[in-house]
Coordinates of C-alpha atoms in Angstrom, one line a residue:
Chain L
M141 CA -36.0 -33.8 56.7
T142 CA -36.9 -30.4 58.0
T143 CA -34.5 -30.5 60.9
A144 CA -31.7 -31.0 58.3
L145 CA -32.7 -27.7 56.7
Y146 CA -32.6 -25.9 60.1
D147 CA -29.3 -27.5 60.9
F148 CA -27.9 -26.2 57.6
I149 CA -28.9 -22.7 58.4
Y150 CA -27.2 -23.1 61.8
L151 CA -24.1 -23.9 59.7
I152 CA -24.4 -20.6 58.0
S153 CA -24.3 -18.8 61.4
I154 CA -21.2 -20.8 62.3
I155 CA -19.5 -19.6 59.1
L156 CA -20.5 -16.0 59.8
F157 CA -19.0 -16.3 63.4
I158 CA -15.7 -17.5 62.0
I159 CA -15.6 -14.9 59.2
G160 CA -16.5 -12.2 61.7
L161 CA -13.8 -13.2 64.2
K162 CA -11.3 -13.4 61.4
R163 CA -12.2 -9.9 60.3
L164 CA -11.9 -8.6 63.8
S165 CA -8.2 -9.3 63.7
S166 CA -7.4 -6.4 61.3
P167 CA -8.2 -2.7 61.9
D168 CA -9.5 -2.3 58.3
T169 CA -12.1 -5.0 58.4
A170 CA -12.8 -5.1 62.2
R171 CA -16.0 -3.2 62.2
N172 CA -17.5 -5.1 59.3
G173 CA -16.4 -8.3 61.1
N174 CA -18.3 -7.4 64.2
L175 CA -21.4 -6.8 62.1
V176 CA -20.9 -10.2 60.3
A177 CA -20.7 -12.0 63.7
A178 CA -23.8 -10.1 64.9
A179 CA -25.6 -11.2 61.8
G180 CA -24.6 -14.8 62.5
M181 CA -26.0 -14.5 66.0
G182 CA -29.2 -13.0 64.7
I183 CA -29.7 -15.9 62.3
A184 CA -28.9 -18.5 65.0
I185 CA -31.5 -16.9 67.4
V186 CA -34.2 -16.9 64.7
V187 CA -33.5 -20.5 63.8
S188 CA -33.7 -21.5 67.5
L189 CA -37.2 -19.8 67.7
V190 CA -38.6 -22.0 64.9
Y191 CA -36.5 -25.1 65.2
P192 CA -38.8 -28.1 65.1
L193 CA -39.0 -29.7 68.6
E194 CA -40.9 -32.8 69.6
T195 CA -42.4 -31.4 72.7
A196 CA -42.6 -27.8 71.7
Q197 CA -45.0 -25.7 73.8
N198 CA -43.1 -22.6 72.5
N199 CA -44.2 -20.1 75.2
Y200 CA -43.1 -17.3 72.8
A201 CA -44.4 -14.6 75.1
W202 CA -41.8 -15.5 77.7
I203 CA -39.0 -15.6 75.2
A204 CA -40.0 -12.3 73.6
G205 CA -40.2 -10.6 77.0
G206 CA -36.7 -11.8 77.9
I207 CA -35.2 -10.7 74.6
V208 CA -36.8 -7.3 74.7
L209 CA -35.8 -6.6 78.3
G210 CA -32.3 -7.8 77.7
S211 CA -31.9 -5.8 74.5
V212 CA -33.1 -2.6 75.9
V213 CA -30.8 -2.9 78.9
G214 CA -27.9 -4.0 76.7
I215 CA -28.3 -1.2 74.2
T216 CA -28.7 1.5 76.9
A217 CA -25.7 0.3 78.8
A218 CA -23.6 0.1 75.6
K219 CA -24.6 3.6 74.5
K220 CA -24.0 5.2 77.9
V221 CA -20.8 3.6 79.0
Q222 CA -17.7 5.8 78.9
M223 CA -14.9 4.5 76.8
T224 CA -12.7 4.6 79.9
A225 CA -15.0 2.2 81.6
M226 CA -14.9 -0.4 78.9
P227 CA -13.1 -3.1 80.9
E228 CA -15.8 -3.0 83.6
M229 CA -18.5 -3.2 80.9
V230 CA -17.0 -6.1 79.1
S231 CA -16.5 -7.9 82.4
L232 CA -20.1 -7.3 83.5
F233 CA -21.5 -8.5 80.1
N234 CA -19.3 -11.5 80.4
G235 CA -20.6 -12.4 83.8
L236 CA -24.2 -12.2 82.5
G237 CA -23.3 -14.7 79.7
G238 CA -21.9 -17.0 82.4
A239 CA -25.1 -16.6 84.4
C240 CA -27.1 -17.7 81.4
A241 CA -24.9 -20.9 81.1
L242 CA -25.5 -21.4 84.8
V243 CA -29.3 -21.1 84.4
V244 CA -29.5 -23.3 81.4
S245 CA -27.5 -26.1 83.0
L246 CA -29.4 -25.8 86.3
V247 CA -32.8 -26.2 84.5
E248 CA -31.4 -29.1 82.4
F249 CA -30.4 -30.9 85.6
Y250 CA -33.9 -30.1 87.1
N251 CA -35.5 -31.7 84.0
Y252 CA -33.4 -34.8 84.1
P253 CA -35.7 -37.8 84.1
E254 CA -36.0 -39.7 87.4
G255 CA -34.8 -43.2 87.9
V256 CA -32.1 -43.0 85.2
S257 CA -28.5 -43.6 86.2
L258 CA -26.6 -40.4 86.7
L259 CA -23.2 -41.8 85.9
N260 CA -22.9 -40.6 82.3
G261 CA -21.4 -38.0 80.2
Q262 CA -24.6 -36.0 79.8
V263 CA -24.8 -35.4 83.5
F264 CA -21.1 -34.7 83.8
T265 CA -21.4 -32.1 81.0
T266 CA -24.3 -30.4 82.7
L267 CA -22.6 -30.3 86.1
F268 CA -19.4 -29.0 84.6
A269 CA -21.4 -26.3 82.7
L270 CA -23.1 -25.4 86.0
F271 CA -19.6 -25.0 87.6
I272 CA -18.0 -23.0 84.9
G273 CA -21.0 -20.7 84.4
S274 CA -21.1 -20.0 88.2
I275 CA -17.4 -19.1 88.4
S276 CA -17.7 -17.0 85.3
F277 CA -20.7 -15.2 86.8
T278 CA -19.5 -14.3 90.3
G279 CA -15.8 -14.0 89.1
S280 CA -16.8 -11.4 86.5
L281 CA -18.9 -9.5 89.1
V282 CA -15.9 -9.3 91.5
A283 CA -13.7 -8.2 88.6
Y284 CA -16.2 -5.6 87.8
G285 CA -16.3 -4.4 91.4
K286 CA -12.6 -4.3 91.6
L287 CA -12.3 -2.3 88.4
Q288 CA -14.9 0.1 89.6
G289 CA -12.9 0.5 92.8
F290 CA -15.5 -0.4 95.4
L291 CA -14.2 -3.9 96.0
R292 CA -10.5 -3.1 96.0
D293 CA -9.7 -3.5 99.7
S294 CA -12.9 -4.2 101.4
L295 CA -13.2 -7.8 100.2
Q296 CA -10.4 -10.0 101.5
V297 CA -10.5 -13.8 101.9
P298 CA -8.2 -15.1 104.6
F299 CA -5.8 -17.7 103.4
P300 CA -7.0 -17.6 99.8
K301 CA -4.9 -20.5 98.7
V302 CA -6.2 -22.8 101.3
V303 CA -9.8 -21.7 100.9
N304 CA -9.6 -22.0 97.1
A305 CA -8.1 -25.5 97.3
I306 CA -10.8 -26.6 99.8
L307 CA -13.6 -25.2 97.6
L308 CA -12.2 -26.8 94.4
I309 CA -11.9 -30.2 96.1
S310 CA -15.4 -29.8 97.4
V311 CA -16.7 -29.0 93.9
I312 CA -15.1 -32.1 92.5
G313 CA -16.4 -34.2 95.5
I314 CA -20.0 -32.9 95.1
M315 CA -19.9 -33.6 91.3
I316 CA -18.8 -37.2 91.9
Y317 CA -21.3 -37.6 94.7
I318 CA -24.2 -36.3 92.5
M319 CA -23.2 -38.7 89.7
M320 CA -23.1 -41.6 92.2
L321 CA -26.6 -40.9 93.5
P322 CA -29.3 -43.5 92.5
S323 CA -31.7 -40.7 91.4
V324 CA -31.8 -37.0 90.6
D325 CA -31.5 -34.8 93.7
F326 CA -32.0 -31.2 92.7
N327 CA -30.9 -30.0 96.1
W328 CA -27.4 -31.2 95.4
A329 CA -27.3 -29.3 92.2
L330 CA -28.2 -26.2 94.2
I331 CA -25.4 -27.0 96.7
L332 CA -22.9 -27.4 93.8
M333 CA -24.1 -24.1 92.4
T334 CA -23.6 -22.3 95.7
V335 CA -20.1 -23.7 96.3
S336 CA -19.2 -22.8 92.7
L337 CA -20.5 -19.3 93.1
I338 CA -18.5 -18.8 96.2
Y339 CA -15.4 -20.3 94.5
G340 CA -15.9 -17.7 91.7
I341 CA -15.6 -15.0 94.3
T342 CA -12.6 -16.4 96.2
F343 CA -10.9 -17.2 92.9
V344 CA -10.8 -13.6 91.7
T345 CA -10.6 -11.7 95.0
P346 CA -6.9 -12.4 95.8
I347 CA -5.8 -11.5 92.3
G348 CA -4.1 -8.1 92.2
G349 CA -5.3 -5.3 90.0
G350 CA -2.2 -5.4 87.8
D351 CA -3.3 -8.9 86.7
M352 CA -6.9 -7.8 86.0
P353 CA -6.5 -7.9 82.2
V354 CA -5.5 -11.5 82.5
V355 CA -8.4 -12.4 84.7
I356 CA -11.0 -10.7 82.5
S357 CA -9.6 -12.6 79.5
L358 CA -9.6 -15.8 81.4
L359 CA -13.2 -15.4 82.6
N360 CA -14.1 -14.6 79.0
S361 CA -12.8 -17.9 77.9
F362 CA -14.6 -19.6 80.7
T363 CA -17.9 -18.2 79.6
G364 CA -17.1 -19.5 76.1
I365 CA -16.4 -22.9 77.5
G366 CA -19.7 -22.7 79.5
A367 CA -21.6 -22.0 76.3
A368 CA -19.8 -24.8 74.4
L369 CA -20.7 -27.3 77.2
A370 CA -24.3 -26.1 77.1
G371 CA -24.1 -26.8 73.3
L372 CA -23.0 -30.4 74.1
I373 CA -26.0 -30.8 76.4
Y374 CA -28.4 -29.7 73.6
N375 CA -26.4 -31.3 70.9
N376 CA -26.4 -27.9 69.3
Q377 CA -23.4 -27.2 67.0
V378 CA -23.8 -23.4 66.9
M379 CA -23.4 -23.2 70.7
L380 CA -20.6 -25.6 70.6
V381 CA -18.5 -23.9 67.9
G382 CA -19.4 -20.4 69.0
G383 CA -18.5 -21.2 72.6
I384 CA -15.2 -22.8 71.6
L385 CA -14.2 -19.9 69.4
V386 CA -14.6 -17.6 72.4
G387 CA -12.9 -20.1 74.6
A388 CA -10.0 -20.3 72.2
S389 CA -9.7 -16.6 71.7
G390 CA -9.9 -15.9 75.4
T391 CA -7.2 -18.5 76.1
I392 CA -4.9 -17.1 73.5
L393 CA -5.3 -13.5 74.7
T394 CA -4.6 -14.8 78.3
I395 CA -1.4 -16.5 77.2
L396 CA -0.3 -13.4 75.2
M397 CA -0.8 -11.2 78.3
C398 CA 1.0 -13.6 80.6
Q399 CA 3.9 -13.6 78.1
A400 CA 3.9 -9.8 78.2
M401 CA 4.3 -9.9 81.9
N402 CA 6.7 -12.8 81.8
R403 CA 4.6 -14.8 84.3
S404 CA 2.9 -18.1 84.1
L405 CA -0.9 -18.3 84.2
F406 CA -0.5 -20.5 87.3
N407 CA 1.5 -17.8 88.9
V408 CA -1.1 -15.1 88.2
I409 CA -3.9 -17.2 89.6
I410 CA -2.2 -18.7 92.6
G411 CA 0.3 -16.1 93.5
G412 CA -1.3 -12.8 92.9
F413 CA 1.0 -9.9 93.6
S414 CA 2.2 -10.2 97.1
S415 CA 2.2 -6.9 98.9
S416 CA 5.6 -7.6 100.4
G417 CA 7.3 -5.4 97.7
G418 CA 6.1 -2.3 99.6
A419 CA 8.8 -2.8 102.2
A420 CA 11.6 -2.5 99.6
G421 CA 11.3 1.2 99.2
G422 CA 10.5 2.2 102.7
S423 CA 13.8 1.5 104.4
R424 CA 15.6 4.8 103.9
E425 CA 14.6 8.4 103.5
Q426 CA 13.8 9.1 99.9
I427 CA 13.6 12.5 98.2
V428 CA 11.0 13.2 95.6
K429 CA 11.5 16.2 93.3
E430 CA 8.6 18.1 92.0
V431 CA 8.2 20.1 88.8
I432 CA 5.9 23.1 88.2
P433 CA 3.9 23.2 85.0
S434 CA 5.4 26.4 83.7
D435 CA 9.0 25.0 83.8
L436 CA 7.9 21.8 82.3
A437 CA 6.0 23.6 79.5
I438 CA 9.2 25.4 78.4
E439 CA 11.2 22.2 78.6
L440 CA 8.6 20.4 76.4
K441 CA 8.5 23.2 73.9
Y442 CA 12.2 23.1 73.3
S443 CA 12.5 19.4 73.3
S444 CA 13.0 17.6 70.0
K445 CA 11.4 14.4 71.1
V446 CA 8.7 13.7 73.7
M447 CA 7.2 10.4 74.6
V448 CA 4.1 9.7 76.6
V449 CA 3.6 6.5 78.7
P450 CA -0.1 6.2 79.3
G451 CA -1.5 4.1 82.1
Y452 CA -4.7 3.6 84.1
G453 CA -4.4 7.0 85.7
L454 CA -4.9 8.5 82.3
A455 CA -8.1 6.5 81.8
V456 CA -9.5 7.4 85.2
A457 CA -8.9 11.1 84.6
Q458 CA -10.2 10.8 81.1
A459 CA -7.2 12.8 80.0
Q460 CA -6.8 11.2 76.5
H461 CA -8.3 14.2 74.7
A462 CA -6.2 16.7 76.6
V463 CA -3.1 14.7 75.9
H464 CA -3.9 14.6 72.2
E465 CA -4.4 18.4 72.2
L466 CA -1.0 18.9 73.9
E467 CA 0.4 16.6 71.3
S468 CA -1.0 18.8 68.5
M469 CA 0.3 22.0 70.1
L470 CA 3.8 20.6 70.6
E471 CA 3.9 19.2 67.1
E472 CA 3.3 22.7 65.7
E473 CA 6.4 23.7 67.6
G474 CA 8.3 20.9 65.8
V475 CA 8.4 18.4 68.6
D476 CA 8.4 14.8 67.7
F477 CA 5.6 13.4 70.0
K478 CA 5.0 9.7 70.4
Y479 CA 3.3 7.3 72.7
A480 CA 4.8 4.2 74.3
I481 CA 2.2 1.5 74.9
H482 CA 2.9 -1.3 77.3
P483 CA 0.8 -4.4 76.4
V484 CA -0.7 -4.7 79.8
A485 CA -1.1 -1.0 80.6
G486 CA -4.6 -0.2 81.9
R487 CA -7.1 -2.8 83.0
M488 CA -7.7 -4.7 79.8
P489 CA -5.5 -5.9 76.9
G490 CA -5.2 -3.0 74.4
H491 CA -7.0 -0.7 76.8
M492 CA -4.7 2.3 76.0
N493 CA -5.1 1.8 72.2
V494 CA -8.8 2.1 72.5
L495 CA -8.6 5.3 74.7
L496 CA -6.1 7.0 72.4
A497 CA -8.1 5.9 69.3
E498 CA -11.1 7.7 70.9
A499 CA -9.0 10.8 71.1
D500 CA -8.1 10.4 67.4
V501 CA -4.4 9.8 68.0
P502 CA -3.0 8.4 64.7
Y503 CA -1.7 4.8 64.8
P504 CA 1.9 5.5 63.7
K505 CA 2.4 7.5 66.9
L506 CA 1.6 4.5 69.1
L507 CA 4.8 2.5 69.7
E508 CA 4.8 -1.0 71.1
L509 CA 7.1 -2.1 73.9
E510 CA 10.3 -3.0 72.0
E511 CA 10.1 -0.2 69.5
A512 CA 9.4 2.3 72.3
N513 CA 12.4 1.1 74.3
K514 CA 14.7 1.7 71.3
E515 CA 13.4 5.2 70.9
L516 CA 13.5 6.1 74.5
T517 CA 17.3 6.4 74.4
S518 CA 16.9 9.4 72.1
T519 CA 14.0 11.0 73.9
D520 CA 14.3 14.2 75.8
V521 CA 11.2 14.1 78.0
V522 CA 9.1 11.2 79.0
L523 CA 5.7 11.9 80.4
V524 CA 4.5 9.0 82.5
I525 CA 0.8 9.6 82.9
G526 CA -0.8 7.5 85.5
A527 CA 1.3 4.4 84.9
N528 CA 3.1 2.7 87.7
D529 CA 4.0 -0.9 87.4
V530 CA 4.8 -0.9 83.6
V531 CA 7.7 1.5 84.2
N532 CA 9.0 0.1 87.5
P533 CA 12.7 -0.6 87.2
A534 CA 12.3 -3.2 90.0
A535 CA 11.1 -5.6 87.3
K536 CA 14.7 -5.6 86.0
D537 CA 16.9 -4.9 89.0
D538 CA 15.2 -6.4 92.0
P539 CA 14.9 -10.2 92.0
S540 CA 12.8 -10.1 95.2
S541 CA 10.1 -7.9 93.6
P542 CA 6.9 -9.6 92.7
I543 CA 7.0 -8.2 89.2
H544 CA 10.6 -9.2 88.6
G545 CA 11.1 -10.4 85.1
M546 CA 8.2 -8.5 83.6
P547 CA 9.3 -6.5 80.5
I548 CA 8.9 -2.8 81.2
L549 CA 9.2 0.5 79.4
E550 CA 12.7 1.6 80.2
V551 CA 11.9 5.3 80.7
E552 CA 15.0 6.0 82.7
K553 CA 16.9 5.8 79.5
A554 CA 15.4 9.1 78.5
K555 CA 17.1 12.4 79.4
S556 CA 14.3 13.5 81.7
V557 CA 11.3 11.7 83.3
I558 CA 8.2 13.4 84.4
V559 CA 5.6 11.4 86.4
L560 CA 2.0 12.6 86.5
K561 CA 0.4 11.1 89.5
R562 CA -2.2 12.1 92.0
S563 CA -0.2 11.1 95.1
M564 CA 2.8 9.0 96.1
S565 CA 0.5 5.9 96.5
T566 CA 1.6 2.7 95.0
G567 CA 0.3 1.3 91.8
Y568 CA -2.3 -1.4 91.6
A569 CA 0.4 -4.1 92.2
G570 CA 1.0 -2.4 95.5
I571 CA 4.7 -2.0 94.9
Q572 CA 6.6 1.3 95.5
N573 CA 8.4 2.5 92.4
Q574 CA 12.1 3.5 92.7
L575 CA 11.7 5.3 89.5
F576 CA 9.9 8.1 91.4
F577 CA 13.0 8.8 93.5
G578 CA 15.4 8.5 90.5
E579 CA 18.0 11.1 89.6
K580 CA 16.2 12.2 86.4
T581 CA 12.7 12.0 87.7
R582 CA 10.4 14.8 88.7
M583 CA 6.8 14.5 89.8
L584 CA 3.8 16.5 88.8
F585 CA 1.1 15.8 91.3
G586 CA -2.6 16.2 90.6
D587 CA -5.4 14.8 88.4
A588 CA -3.9 13.9 85.0
K589 CA -6.4 15.8 83.1
A590 CA -6.1 19.0 85.2
S591 CA -2.3 18.8 85.0
I592 CA -2.3 18.4 81.2
N593 CA -4.7 21.2 80.8
K594 CA -2.5 23.4 82.9
L595 CA 0.5 22.4 80.8
K596 CA -1.4 23.3 77.6
E597 CA -2.0 26.8 78.9
E598 CA 1.6 27.2 79.9
V599 CA 2.8 25.9 76.5
D600 CA 0.5 28.4 74.9
Q601 CA 2.0 31.2 76.8
A602 CA 5.6 30.1 76.8
Chain N
M2 CA -15.7 -46.0 82.4
D3 CA -18.4 -47.7 80.2
A4 CA -20.6 -44.7 80.7
L5 CA -17.8 -42.5 79.4
I6 CA -17.1 -44.7 76.4
S7 CA -20.7 -44.9 75.5
F8 CA -21.0 -41.1 75.8
I9 CA -18.1 -40.6 73.5
S10 CA -19.4 -43.0 70.9
E11 CA -22.9 -41.5 71.0
N12 CA -21.5 -38.0 70.6
L13 CA -18.6 -38.8 68.3
L14 CA -19.6 -36.2 65.8
M15 CA -19.8 -33.5 68.4
V16 CA -16.4 -34.5 69.8
Y17 CA -14.9 -34.1 66.3
I18 CA -16.5 -30.7 65.9
L19 CA -15.2 -29.7 69.3
V20 CA -11.6 -30.7 68.4
F21 CA -11.8 -28.9 65.0
A22 CA -13.3 -25.8 66.5
I23 CA -10.5 -25.6 69.0
F24 CA -7.9 -25.7 66.3
L25 CA -9.9 -23.3 64.1
G26 CA -10.3 -20.8 66.9
T27 CA -6.7 -20.8 67.7
E28 CA -5.8 -20.4 64.0
V29 CA -8.3 -17.6 63.4
I30 CA -7.2 -15.5 66.4
S31 CA -3.5 -16.2 66.9
K32 CA -2.2 -13.2 64.9
V33 CA -4.2 -10.3 66.3
P34 CA -2.3 -7.0 66.8
T35 CA -2.3 -5.5 70.3
V36 CA -4.3 -2.5 69.0
L37 CA -7.3 -4.7 68.5
H38 CA -7.2 -6.9 71.7
T39 CA -9.9 -5.0 73.5
P40 CA -12.4 -5.0 70.6
L41 CA -11.6 -8.6 69.8
M42 CA -12.2 -9.6 73.4
S43 CA -15.4 -7.6 73.5
G44 CA -16.6 -9.1 70.2
A45 CA -15.8 -12.6 71.2
N46 CA -17.5 -12.0 74.5
A47 CA -20.7 -11.1 72.6
I48 CA -20.5 -14.4 70.7
S49 CA -20.4 -16.3 74.0
G50 CA -23.9 -15.0 74.4
V51 CA -24.8 -17.8 72.0
V52 CA -25.7 -19.7 75.1
I53 CA -29.0 -17.8 74.7
I54 CA -30.0 -20.5 72.2
G55 CA -30.0 -23.0 75.1
A56 CA -32.3 -20.8 77.1
I57 CA -34.6 -20.4 74.1
L58 CA -34.8 -24.1 73.5
L59 CA -35.3 -24.7 77.2
I60 CA -38.3 -22.4 77.4
R61 CA -39.8 -23.7 74.2
Q62 CA -39.9 -27.2 75.6
A63 CA -41.2 -26.2 79.0
E64 CA -44.8 -26.8 80.1
P65 CA -46.8 -23.6 80.0
Q66 CA -47.6 -24.0 83.8
N67 CA -44.0 -24.8 84.8
Y68 CA -43.3 -21.4 86.2
F69 CA -40.0 -22.4 87.8
V70 CA -38.5 -23.3 84.4
L71 CA -40.2 -20.5 82.6
T72 CA -38.9 -17.9 85.1
L73 CA -35.4 -19.2 85.1
G74 CA -35.4 -19.4 81.3
F75 CA -36.7 -15.9 81.1
I76 CA -33.9 -14.7 83.3
G77 CA -31.4 -16.6 81.3
I78 CA -32.7 -15.1 78.0
A79 CA -32.7 -11.6 79.4
L80 CA -29.1 -11.9 80.8
A81 CA -27.8 -13.4 77.6
S82 CA -29.5 -10.8 75.5
I83 CA -27.7 -8.1 77.5
N84 CA -24.5 -9.9 76.7
V85 CA -25.2 -10.3 73.0
V86 CA -26.8 -7.0 72.2
G87 CA -24.7 -4.9 74.5
G88 CA -21.6 -6.7 73.5
Y89 CA -22.0 -6.1 69.8
A90 CA -23.1 -2.5 70.3
V91 CA -20.2 -1.7 72.5
T92 CA -17.7 -3.4 70.2
D93 CA -19.2 -1.4 67.3
R94 CA -18.8 1.8 69.2
M95 CA -15.1 1.0 69.9
L96 CA -14.4 0.1 66.3
D97 CA -16.2 3.1 65.0
M98 CA -13.5 5.3 66.6
F99 CA -10.8 3.3 64.9
K100 CA -12.5 3.7 61.6
N101 CA -13.2 7.4 61.8
K102 CA -9.5 8.1 62.2
K103 CA -8.6 6.2 59.1
K104 CA -11.0 8.3 57.0
K105 CA -9.6 11.5 58.3
K106 CA -6.1 10.6 57.4

């Protein structure tokens, strides 16, 4: 009788999750939607604290300690993080959720009664949750490290395809072995966990940075699936539905991004960007033209239409505010100033939109890929700020390029292209960009923020 | 095979919910504009912290002297709380920027 009442309240939190997610899909209702989903979570947690259990010892002190510690850390991190570091943050949070799924399933296996056959769905679900939680945990940590930059080159797995295949087969083999055992052997669960944790690392390490948005989204959906599996173990509907909602949203975002890059998910995971493309540009002597800020400032001031292509370099330099100021200055001079946003620019889906929103750039100025390509033909100056792969013409012209087939912003259609970059180094995909040597292209070397600030001064004086 | 069939028949309701939730999730999220991909991902990520319920139920059922389970459960709760609280807070911060701009216009 009483459990029915609690289960009913659980249903309310499920409804709040769904309404919340639904509202997150429109800019007007998004913030409210986030709060609705948070309220759903609050209710679900409170119900879990008082849900009638047969063998309840409660141990509330331990629970309170965990919640307080986690909340303090979570709030502090959320308050302090720079908007530009958002992909890292989300990835890190995601890994922690995966770690929780890992812990829950590990303990569940530990508690499994002795002498009962292990060949059943319950055990399979637990083992699978253990596996998914582990991948999500270490995979997200590697993604975090890669985004922060400190894992970019230092961590290399030799023959990643072979290693991954062996690890995956081992995982399946261990799972089958555990389920065939006559009785619970916790050591084997630990072995499964260890192999899965390693697999999480080797799974993400070979994936190139250009594919990072896809990986983060994929790991996000893994954590959701992990939570849903844990819900199956506990026969808990909130966990099941909540987890599946996340799993579904993560999967959809992953597919959308793969479409934006015109690559299959399989290709992203298995292939990664090969670094062979680097050879394509190196064969003959290439000349790069540079531009000085004062000349560029005059050019900008007397243009009728300017388009900015933001990329990760803009995020790193935190140049979004400076760009917005430049935009305002040029608008006063009557220049039509817009932004061309590639769907996978940056390190997270929609990364550029968040950055430019932080700098108060109005929505109508942000053009999506197709729209931007139409307008580029009539654009006088394109400023490519820290973007590499999303403007690389090799995606169209060079069938041997690893990014061939990916829709790009066709900046070479504009009258003049200015690339703001720190050096001639390749982008995250590791491919040299022929655009930089193009007829209409000039380079402005330096930190994006410093360059833009210099430009602003020059525009002011010109 | 028998084990699988009996598992499905015992959990038939959950399997139904699972299937419906997949369709529902796909339906709810399929038409999100690119602008909101990051906040949506971050918000959804916070929801995946729902796994904290598992950790809570696990601790509540543990013997008060079973420090192994208690410690692991504590870690699980702390980690999931970071995911939940941090996730919602960060999403709110992001969406706040979107909203401010609307007002100004």
